[in-house]
């Protein structure tokens, strides 16, 4: 490579793991002396970090590739991520220059720099995701303007739920060593980040491959202790992770955010069995009870898949009733998406789109009511809020329970944590006044 400064742009689909990996690749390019642009301007290279969790994700990835190829036919186009891992032949047909799956990010970035200088320098490396491999250590965090950093501590998944393609795209569990995680946490704290989000494909399985008794609570305790002045927020948890020992070990860390995203997917035991989830509603409810006992006032959030193959009206009603009885503060709703290569795709009684959309709409009404109720309960309370940006004249940020908080202020509150007394509901969150 001749050392010429070039401009690159990213388009990222999917989960926080993809966001983390994009931020790491951005840092690699900046460290090499290049600049970053936006995906809708002329750049030397474009990188699409893909997702394959639904058929719609695959389509968005393909459309993004076509869009930049039309925008700048002379640019280098690189594709990575889960869709590239699971369907490399489909991606390669779209006139891309550089292709990798869910590993080899450093080599991928080196190849992108070469391709941006010489479009004949094509490169492809997509290895079997199921083969044993080490955790890929990438630069932690993000760009300087961001208030919240991502810390990836785990990759891969061993669960093989019947609806999910991700274990086939990401491979088996690999974990970031505890000492390295603590060191990266200290580094991020030193860089000025006020909150760190601990994420992975299935963080509850952190350390499972070592078979030495390592648990997620060990890791989180080390991370919380490494940066006591920084808020530590957890990614999605498998419900069985939440035991009395887990709660007792972490309740003493005031910087652990009291917001827990417990994956549910269905509130019907028969549907959970068809999904091959490894818990039932009784175990889930116990996890919620423990969280409320050890973290009073915490927010418990979740995901719900509606219209899974064979889901009856009774099973769907059970699901909504269970979520309401658990006192979930907010949940995301996903109409079931049929993914080729998964056991659920071959199940009988696939439901029509109209049924799935109708159930999603009904679930959204329940979700809105639960979220409003949780927000109402915050009136009069004082919340510590990390402010991030101005939205329509009001400063906006997130409390430790991840409720969005708005505040009127003429000061620059970016990346500041302030106490706010909640006064009323506002937009998609709550409004407050500065507290003493």
Short mmCIF file of C-alpha atoms in Angstrom, two decimals:
data_model
loop_
_atom_site.label_atom_id
_atom_site.label_comp_id
_atom_site.label_asym_id
_atom_site.label_seq_id
_atom_site.Cartn_x
_atom_site.Cartn_y
_atom_site.Cartn_z
CA UNK A 1 0.00 0.00 0.00
CA UNK A 2 1.26 3.49 -0.88
CA UNK A 3 0.12 5.28 2.30
CA UNK A 4 -2.47 7.47 0.52
CA UNK A 5 -5.20 8.82 2.81
CA UNK A 6 -8.60 7.45 1.81
CA UNK A 7 -12.17 7.85 2.95
CA UNK A 8 -14.27 4.87 4.11
CA UNK A 9 -17.91 4.57 5.11
CA UNK A 10 -19.75 1.88 7.06
CA UNK A 11 -23.28 0.52 7.01
CA UNK A 12 -24.09 -1.68 9.99
CA UNK A 13 -27.10 -3.94 10.41
CA UNK A 14 -28.15 -6.02 13.38
CA UNK A 15 -27.09 -6.32 16.99
CA UNK A 16 -24.73 -4.49 19.34
CA UNK A 17 -22.02 -7.06 18.56
CA UNK A 18 -22.04 -5.86 14.96
CA UNK A 19 -21.96 -2.25 16.19
CA UNK A 20 -18.97 -3.08 18.38
CA UNK A 21 -17.14 -4.76 15.51
CA UNK A 22 -17.85 -1.82 13.21
CA UNK A 23 -16.44 0.59 15.79
CA UNK A 24 -13.32 -1.58 16.05
CA UNK A 25 -12.86 -1.50 12.26
CA UNK A 26 -13.37 2.27 12.26
CA UNK A 27 -10.55 2.57 14.78
CA UNK A 28 -8.28 0.38 12.64
CA UNK A 29 -8.81 2.63 9.62
CA UNK A 30 -8.32 5.83 11.64
CA UNK A 31 -5.11 4.41 13.13
CA UNK A 32 -3.88 3.77 9.58
CA UNK A 33 -4.38 7.47 8.75
CA UNK A 34 -7.66 7.26 6.84
CA UNK A 35 -10.88 9.24 7.34
CA UNK A 36 -14.51 8.25 7.77
CA UNK A 37 -17.40 9.43 5.65
CA UNK A 38 -21.10 8.77 5.44
CA UNK A 39 -22.68 5.97 3.45
CA UNK A 40 -24.45 8.37 1.09
CA UNK A 41 -21.36 10.30 -0.07
CA UNK A 42 -18.56 9.49 -2.47
CA UNK A 43 -15.89 7.44 -0.67
CA UNK A 44 -12.95 5.29 -1.66
CA UNK A 45 -14.36 2.28 0.14
CA UNK A 46 -17.65 1.11 1.63
CA UNK A 47 -18.03 -1.61 4.24
CA UNK A 48 -21.34 -3.37 4.89
CA UNK A 49 -21.44 -5.27 8.20
CA UNK A 50 -24.34 -7.63 7.65
CA UNK A 51 -26.99 -9.38 9.74
CA UNK A 52 -28.90 -12.54 8.87
CA UNK A 53 -31.34 -12.88 11.76
CA UNK A 54 -34.29 -12.44 9.37
CA UNK A 55 -34.87 -12.62 5.61
CA UNK A 56 -35.47 -8.86 5.75
CA UNK A 57 -31.93 -8.40 7.14
CA UNK A 58 -30.50 -10.32 4.19
CA UNK A 59 -32.46 -8.12 1.77
CA UNK A 60 -31.28 -4.90 3.47
CA UNK A 61 -27.68 -6.10 3.15
CA UNK A 62 -28.06 -6.82 -0.57
CA UNK A 63 -29.76 -3.46 -1.16
CA UNK A 64 -26.93 -1.63 0.64
CA UNK A 65 -24.33 -3.32 -1.58
CA UNK A 66 -26.23 -2.40 -4.74
CA UNK A 67 -26.75 1.17 -3.53
CA UNK A 68 -23.07 2.01 -3.05
CA UNK A 69 -22.02 0.17 -6.17
CA UNK A 70 -24.39 2.47 -8.07
CA UNK A 71 -23.31 5.56 -6.08
CA UNK A 72 -19.61 5.05 -6.84
CA UNK A 73 -18.77 2.26 -9.30
CA UNK A 74 -15.04 2.87 -8.80
CA UNK A 75 -15.06 2.35 -5.03
CA UNK A 76 -14.01 -0.80 -3.20
CA UNK A 77 -16.95 -2.59 -1.57
CA UNK A 78 -16.33 -4.91 1.36
CA UNK A 79 -18.84 -7.14 3.11
CA UNK A 80 -18.55 -8.93 6.44
CA UNK A 81 -20.80 -10.26 9.20
CA UNK A 82 -23.39 -12.97 9.62
CA UNK A 83 -25.06 -12.83 6.18
CA UNK A 84 -21.65 -12.92 4.50
CA UNK A 85 -20.74 -15.89 6.70
CA UNK A 86 -23.91 -17.88 6.00
CA UNK A 87 -24.34 -17.07 2.30
CA UNK A 88 -20.96 -16.01 0.83
CA UNK A 89 -21.84 -17.18 -2.68
CA UNK A 90 -24.90 -14.92 -2.74
CA UNK A 91 -22.83 -11.94 -1.61
CA UNK A 92 -19.93 -12.59 -3.98
CA UNK A 93 -22.32 -12.41 -6.96
CA UNK A 94 -23.11 -8.77 -6.10
CA UNK A 95 -19.75 -7.48 -7.41
CA UNK A 96 -17.99 -7.03 -4.09
CA UNK A 97 -14.24 -6.70 -3.76
CA UNK A 98 -13.52 -7.98 -0.27
CA UNK A 99 -15.50 -10.58 1.66
CA UNK A 100 -15.21 -12.19 5.07
CA UNK A 101 -17.65 -13.63 7.57
CA UNK A 102 -17.56 -13.31 11.35
CA UNK A 103 -13.78 -13.38 11.91
CA UNK A 104 -10.51 -12.00 10.50
CA UNK A 105 -11.47 -8.33 10.88
CA UNK A 106 -7.85 -7.10 10.87
CA UNK A 107 -7.06 -9.00 7.65
CA UNK A 108 -10.34 -7.78 6.18
CA UNK A 109 -9.42 -4.14 6.86
CA UNK A 110 -5.97 -4.63 5.37
CA UNK A 111 -7.55 -6.12 2.26
CA UNK A 112 -10.04 -3.23 2.06
CA UNK A 113 -7.24 -0.68 2.08
CA UNK A 114 -5.50 -2.53 -0.74
CA UNK A 115 -8.71 -2.88 -2.74
CA UNK A 116 -9.50 0.83 -2.35
CA UNK A 117 -6.15 1.55 -4.05
CA UNK A 118 -6.43 -1.21 -6.63
CA UNK A 119 -9.83 -2.73 -7.36
CA UNK A 120 -8.16 -5.76 -8.93
CA UNK A 121 -6.90 -6.72 -5.44
CA UNK A 122 -9.86 -8.89 -4.52
CA UNK A 123 -9.86 -10.96 -1.32
CA UNK A 124 -12.18 -13.54 0.19
CA UNK A 125 -11.90 -15.56 3.39
CA UNK A 126 -14.94 -17.23 4.95
CA UNK A 127 -14.04 -20.16 7.15
CA UNK A 128 -16.39 -22.68 8.73
CA UNK A 129 -18.08 -20.88 11.64
CA UNK A 130 -18.53 -24.16 13.49
CA UNK A 131 -14.84 -24.96 13.77
CA UNK A 132 -13.01 -24.24 17.02
CA UNK A 133 -11.30 -20.85 17.08
CA UNK A 134 -10.12 -18.30 19.60
CA UNK A 135 -11.91 -15.14 20.66
CA UNK A 136 -10.98 -12.40 18.18
CA UNK A 137 -9.47 -9.53 20.16
CA UNK A 138 -10.47 -6.17 18.68
CA UNK A 139 -10.03 -2.56 19.86
CA UNK A 140 -12.69 -1.82 22.49
CA UNK A 141 -14.98 1.16 22.51
CA UNK A 142 -15.88 3.59 19.77
CA UNK A 143 -15.22 7.06 18.48
CA UNK A 144 -14.42 9.96 20.77
CA UNK A 145 -17.77 11.74 20.35
CA UNK A 146 -19.73 8.84 21.82
CA UNK A 147 -20.76 8.77 25.47
CA UNK A 148 -21.43 5.04 25.64
CA UNK A 149 -18.85 2.38 24.77
CA UNK A 150 -19.42 -1.23 23.77
CA UNK A 151 -17.33 -4.01 25.28
CA UNK A 152 -17.65 -7.36 23.52
CA UNK A 153 -16.83 -10.17 25.94
CA UNK A 154 -18.19 -13.24 24.12
CA UNK A 155 -18.90 -14.55 20.64
CA UNK A 156 -20.86 -17.53 19.34
CA UNK A 157 -23.73 -19.55 20.76
CA UNK A 158 -24.22 -23.22 21.71
CA UNK A 159 -28.00 -23.10 22.24
CA UNK A 160 -29.33 -23.85 18.73
CA UNK A 161 -32.86 -22.58 19.25
CA UNK A 162 -35.03 -23.93 16.45
CA UNK A 163 -35.77 -20.50 14.91
CA UNK A 164 -32.23 -19.08 14.99
CA UNK A 165 -29.52 -19.14 12.32
CA UNK A 166 -26.91 -17.30 14.42
CA UNK A 167 -25.06 -20.36 15.88
CA UNK A 168 -24.44 -21.49 12.30
CA UNK A 169 -23.14 -18.03 11.34
CA UNK A 170 -21.16 -17.22 14.50
CA UNK A 171 -20.01 -20.66 15.62
CA UNK A 172 -19.51 -21.97 19.15
CA UNK A 173 -18.90 -19.91 22.29
CA UNK A 174 -15.57 -18.08 22.63
CA UNK A 175 -14.85 -15.74 25.53
CA UNK A 176 -12.69 -12.73 26.25
CA UNK A 177 -10.36 -13.51 29.18
CA UNK A 178 -11.35 -11.82 32.45
CA UNK A 179 -8.07 -9.93 32.89
CA UNK A 180 -8.30 -8.56 29.34
CA UNK A 181 -11.91 -7.49 29.88
CA UNK A 182 -10.95 -5.63 33.06
CA UNK A 183 -8.02 -3.96 31.29
CA UNK A 184 -10.22 -2.83 28.40
CA UNK A 185 -12.75 -1.50 30.90
CA UNK A 186 -10.08 0.63 32.57
CA UNK A 187 -8.95 1.84 29.15
CA UNK A 188 -12.48 2.93 28.21
CA UNK A 189 -12.94 4.67 31.54
CA UNK A 190 -9.67 6.52 30.99
CA UNK A 191 -10.86 7.61 27.54
CA UNK A 192 -13.81 9.42 29.13
CA UNK A 193 -16.70 7.08 28.49
CA UNK A 194 -19.36 7.32 31.19
CA UNK A 195 -21.13 4.05 30.39
CA UNK A 196 -19.96 0.66 29.10
CA UNK A 197 -22.36 -1.85 27.59
CA UNK A 198 -21.18 -5.44 28.09
CA UNK A 199 -22.31 -7.38 25.06
CA UNK A 200 -21.86 -10.57 23.07
CA UNK A 201 -23.89 -13.03 21.08
CA UNK A 202 -24.85 -14.93 24.26
CA UNK A 203 -23.03 -13.36 27.21
CA UNK A 204 -24.62 -15.76 29.70
CA UNK A 205 -22.31 -18.44 28.25
CA UNK A 206 -19.16 -16.42 28.96
CA UNK A 207 -16.36 -18.80 30.01
CA UNK A 208 -18.28 -21.99 29.19
CA UNK A 209 -15.58 -23.32 26.86
CA UNK A 210 -12.94 -23.26 29.61
CA UNK A 211 -14.89 -25.69 31.84
CA UNK A 212 -13.18 -24.30 34.94
CA UNK A 213 -16.21 -22.94 36.78
CA UNK A 214 -15.90 -19.41 35.36
CA UNK A 215 -19.24 -17.59 35.43
CA UNK A 216 -20.64 -14.37 34.05
CA UNK A 217 -20.98 -12.96 37.57
CA UNK A 218 -17.20 -13.35 38.02
CA UNK A 219 -16.62 -11.33 34.88
CA UNK A 220 -19.15 -8.63 35.74
CA UNK A 221 -17.77 -8.21 39.25
CA UNK A 222 -14.30 -7.68 37.78
CA UNK A 223 -15.59 -5.17 35.21
CA UNK A 224 -17.60 -3.20 37.80
CA UNK A 225 -14.58 -3.08 40.12
CA UNK A 226 -12.25 -2.02 37.29
CA UNK A 227 -14.20 1.21 36.66
CA UNK A 228 -16.25 2.10 39.76
CA UNK A 229 -17.06 5.57 38.38
CA UNK A 230 -18.46 4.25 35.09
CA UNK A 231 -21.93 2.81 34.58
CA UNK A 232 -21.88 -0.84 33.52
CA UNK A 233 -24.89 -1.99 31.49
CA UNK A 234 -25.56 -5.61 30.56
CA UNK A 235 -26.59 -7.03 27.24
CA UNK A 236 -29.21 -9.75 26.84
CA UNK A 237 -29.23 -12.48 29.52
CA UNK A 238 -30.44 -16.06 29.40
CA UNK A 239 -33.00 -16.34 32.26
CA UNK A 240 -31.25 -19.28 33.94
CA UNK A 241 -28.23 -17.03 34.53
CA UNK A 242 -30.19 -15.09 37.12
CA UNK A 243 -29.81 -17.10 40.31
CA UNK A 244 -29.68 -15.99 43.92
CA UNK A 245 -25.88 -16.29 43.81
CA UNK A 246 -25.75 -14.12 40.67
CA UNK A 247 -27.90 -11.41 42.24
CA UNK A 248 -26.12 -11.49 45.59
CA UNK A 249 -22.71 -11.22 43.91
CA UNK A 250 -23.65 -8.14 41.87
CA UNK A 251 -26.09 -6.24 44.10
CA UNK A 252 -23.20 -4.58 45.93
CA UNK A 253 -21.92 -2.73 42.84
CA UNK A 254 -23.66 0.67 42.60
CA UNK A 255 -22.35 1.23 39.08
CA UNK A 256 -24.18 -1.83 37.68
CA UNK A 257 -27.20 -0.48 35.81
CA UNK A 258 -30.48 -1.88 37.19
CA UNK A 259 -31.81 -2.79 33.76
CA UNK A 260 -31.86 -6.45 32.83
CA UNK A 261 -32.83 -7.74 29.41
CA UNK A 262 -34.05 -11.29 29.97
CA UNK A 263 -34.75 -13.12 26.72
CA UNK A 264 -38.24 -14.66 26.81
CA UNK A 265 -39.45 -15.19 23.20
CA UNK A 266 -42.73 -16.76 24.35
CA UNK A 267 -44.79 -16.85 27.52
CA UNK A 268 -46.28 -20.24 26.59
CA UNK A 269 -44.48 -23.37 27.80
CA UNK A 270 -45.56 -25.41 24.79
CA UNK A 271 -44.17 -22.82 22.39
CA UNK A 272 -40.94 -22.57 24.41
CA UNK A 273 -40.47 -26.33 24.00
CA UNK A 274 -40.96 -26.09 20.23
CA UNK A 275 -38.42 -23.26 20.20
CA UNK A 276 -35.97 -25.47 22.14
CA UNK A 277 -35.56 -22.80 24.81
CA UNK A 278 -33.95 -24.26 27.94
CA UNK A 279 -36.29 -22.77 30.55
CA UNK A 280 -40.02 -22.62 31.20
CA UNK A 281 -42.22 -19.78 32.39
CA UNK A 282 -41.86 -20.80 36.04
CA UNK A 283 -38.06 -20.49 35.81
CA UNK A 284 -38.37 -17.17 34.01
CA UNK A 285 -40.77 -15.79 36.63
CA UNK A 286 -38.33 -16.81 39.37
CA UNK A 287 -35.55 -14.86 37.64
CA UNK A 288 -37.75 -11.77 37.50
CA UNK A 289 -38.66 -12.17 41.19
CA UNK A 290 -34.99 -12.37 42.18
CA UNK A 291 -34.10 -9.28 40.19
CA UNK A 292 -36.85 -7.23 41.82
CA UNK A 293 -35.80 -8.49 45.25
CA UNK A 294 -32.10 -7.64 44.90
CA UNK A 295 -32.45 -4.58 42.62
CA UNK A 296 -35.61 -2.77 43.79
CA UNK A 297 -37.19 -0.65 41.07
CA UNK A 298 -35.11 -2.26 38.32
CA UNK A 299 -36.33 -2.43 34.75
CA UNK A 300 -36.77 -5.92 33.31
CA UNK A 301 -37.03 -5.85 29.52
CA UNK A 302 -37.43 -8.68 27.04
CA UNK A 303 -38.14 -9.87 23.49
CA UNK A 304 -41.26 -11.64 22.26
CA UNK A 305 -41.64 -13.65 19.05
CA UNK A 306 -45.23 -13.82 17.84
CA UNK A 307 -46.63 -16.19 15.23
CA UNK A 308 -44.13 -19.01 15.79
CA UNK A 309 -45.10 -22.13 13.76
CA UNK A 310 -48.16 -23.75 15.29
CA UNK A 311 -48.79 -20.95 17.81
CA UNK A 312 -52.47 -21.14 18.67
CA UNK A 313 -54.65 -18.28 19.80
CA UNK A 314 -54.58 -19.75 23.30
CA UNK A 315 -50.77 -19.95 23.33
CA UNK A 316 -50.53 -16.36 22.14
CA UNK A 317 -52.96 -15.22 24.85
CA UNK A 318 -50.89 -17.12 27.44
CA UNK A 319 -47.82 -15.25 26.23
CA UNK A 320 -49.35 -11.80 26.62
CA UNK A 321 -50.82 -12.66 30.00
CA UNK A 322 -47.49 -13.96 31.27
CA UNK A 323 -45.58 -10.85 30.18
CA UNK A 324 -48.12 -8.63 31.92
CA UNK A 325 -48.03 -10.70 35.14
CA UNK A 326 -44.22 -10.51 35.23
CA UNK A 327 -44.34 -6.73 35.28
CA UNK A 328 -42.04 -6.38 32.27
CA UNK A 329 -41.22 -2.69 31.80
CA UNK A 330 -40.67 -2.85 28.06
CA UNK A 331 -40.46 -5.51 25.36
CA UNK A 332 -39.53 -5.74 21.70
CA UNK A 333 -41.89 -7.62 19.39
CA UNK A 334 -40.75 -9.74 16.46
CA UNK A 335 -43.15 -11.48 14.09
CA UNK A 336 -41.62 -14.90 13.44
CA UNK A 337 -39.36 -14.88 10.38
CA UNK A 338 -38.81 -18.16 8.57
CA UNK A 339 -35.09 -18.78 8.18
CA UNK A 340 -33.88 -21.39 5.72
CA UNK A 341 -31.51 -23.85 7.40
CA UNK A 342 -33.23 -23.81 10.80
CA UNK A 343 -35.48 -26.59 12.19
CA UNK A 344 -38.41 -24.18 12.64
CA UNK A 345 -38.47 -23.48 8.92
CA UNK A 346 -39.53 -27.10 8.34
CA UNK A 347 -42.17 -27.19 11.07
CA UNK A 348 -45.81 -27.65 10.07
CA UNK A 349 -48.51 -25.02 10.62
CA UNK A 350 -46.55 -22.01 9.42
CA UNK A 351 -48.80 -19.03 10.12
CA UNK A 352 -49.74 -16.49 7.43
CA UNK A 353 -48.26 -13.01 7.53
CA UNK A 354 -51.66 -11.47 8.30
CA UNK A 355 -51.94 -13.48 11.53
CA UNK A 356 -48.40 -12.62 12.60
CA UNK A 357 -48.94 -8.92 11.91
CA UNK A 358 -52.25 -8.87 13.79
CA UNK A 359 -50.66 -10.54 16.81
CA UNK A 360 -47.71 -8.16 16.70
CA UNK A 361 -50.14 -5.23 16.78
CA UNK A 362 -51.97 -6.68 19.79
CA UNK A 363 -48.67 -7.33 21.57
CA UNK A 364 -47.59 -3.73 20.85
CA UNK A 365 -50.65 -2.45 22.74
CA UNK A 366 -49.68 -4.51 25.79
CA UNK A 367 -46.07 -3.35 25.51
CA UNK A 368 -47.12 0.31 25.34
CA UNK A 369 -49.33 -0.04 28.43
CA UNK A 370 -46.58 -1.74 30.45
CA UNK A 371 -43.98 0.85 29.44
CA UNK A 372 -46.31 3.73 30.30
CA UNK A 373 -47.03 2.16 33.70
CA UNK A 374 -43.32 1.84 34.46
CA UNK A 375 -42.73 5.44 33.44
CA UNK A 376 -45.65 6.65 35.58
CA UNK A 377 -44.16 4.92 38.62
CA UNK A 378 -41.04 7.09 38.23
CA UNK A 379 -42.88 10.38 38.92
CA UNK A 380 -41.26 12.18 41.81
CA UNK A 381 -38.18 9.95 41.85
CA UNK A 382 -34.65 11.21 41.28
CA UNK A 383 -32.74 9.46 38.50
CA UNK A 384 -29.08 9.72 37.57
CA UNK A 385 -29.12 10.60 33.86
CA UNK A 386 -26.30 10.38 31.32
CA UNK A 387 -27.04 13.08 28.74
CA UNK A 388 -26.15 12.42 25.13
CA UNK A 389 -27.73 14.90 22.70
CA UNK A 390 -30.32 17.62 22.07
CA UNK A 391 -33.62 16.44 20.57
CA UNK A 392 -36.13 19.09 19.47
CA UNK A 393 -34.90 21.64 21.99
CA UNK A 394 -34.54 19.34 24.98
CA UNK A 395 -31.49 17.53 26.27
CA UNK A 396 -32.02 13.77 26.11
CA UNK A 397 -30.25 11.01 27.98
CA UNK A 398 -30.83 7.73 29.76
CA UNK A 399 -31.31 6.91 33.40
CA UNK A 400 -29.57 3.86 34.82
CA UNK A 401 -32.78 1.87 34.22
CA UNK A 402 -32.48 2.92 30.54
CA UNK A 403 -35.61 5.08 30.60
CA UNK A 404 -35.16 8.06 28.29
CA UNK A 405 -35.16 11.33 30.21
CA UNK A 406 -35.63 14.84 28.81
CA UNK A 407 -34.50 18.07 30.46
CA UNK A 408 -34.68 21.76 29.50
CA UNK A 409 -31.24 23.33 29.93
CA UNK A 410 -29.16 26.05 28.30
CA UNK A 411 -25.95 24.35 29.44
CA UNK A 412 -23.94 21.85 27.43
CA UNK A 413 -24.85 18.56 29.11
CA UNK A 414 -23.16 16.21 26.66
CA UNK A 415 -21.53 13.24 28.43
CA UNK A 416 -22.51 14.57 31.86
CA UNK A 417 -24.34 12.57 34.53
CA UNK A 418 -26.83 14.67 36.53
CA UNK A 419 -29.58 13.96 39.04
CA UNK A 420 -33.03 14.66 37.58
CA UNK A 421 -36.37 14.66 39.38
CA UNK A 422 -39.02 13.10 37.16
CA UNK A 423 -42.14 15.25 36.76
CA UNK A 424 -44.21 13.82 33.90
CA UNK A 425 -44.32 11.59 30.85
CA UNK A 426 -42.75 13.05 27.70
CA UNK A 427 -42.44 11.70 24.16
CA UNK A 428 -40.93 8.22 24.37
CA UNK A 429 -39.78 8.69 27.95
CA UNK A 430 -40.14 11.11 30.84
CA UNK A 431 -39.49 14.80 31.54
CA UNK A 432 -37.68 16.10 34.59
CA UNK A 433 -36.12 19.05 36.34
CA UNK A 434 -32.60 19.35 37.75
CA UNK A 435 -32.48 17.92 41.27
CA UNK A 436 -30.39 19.21 44.13
#
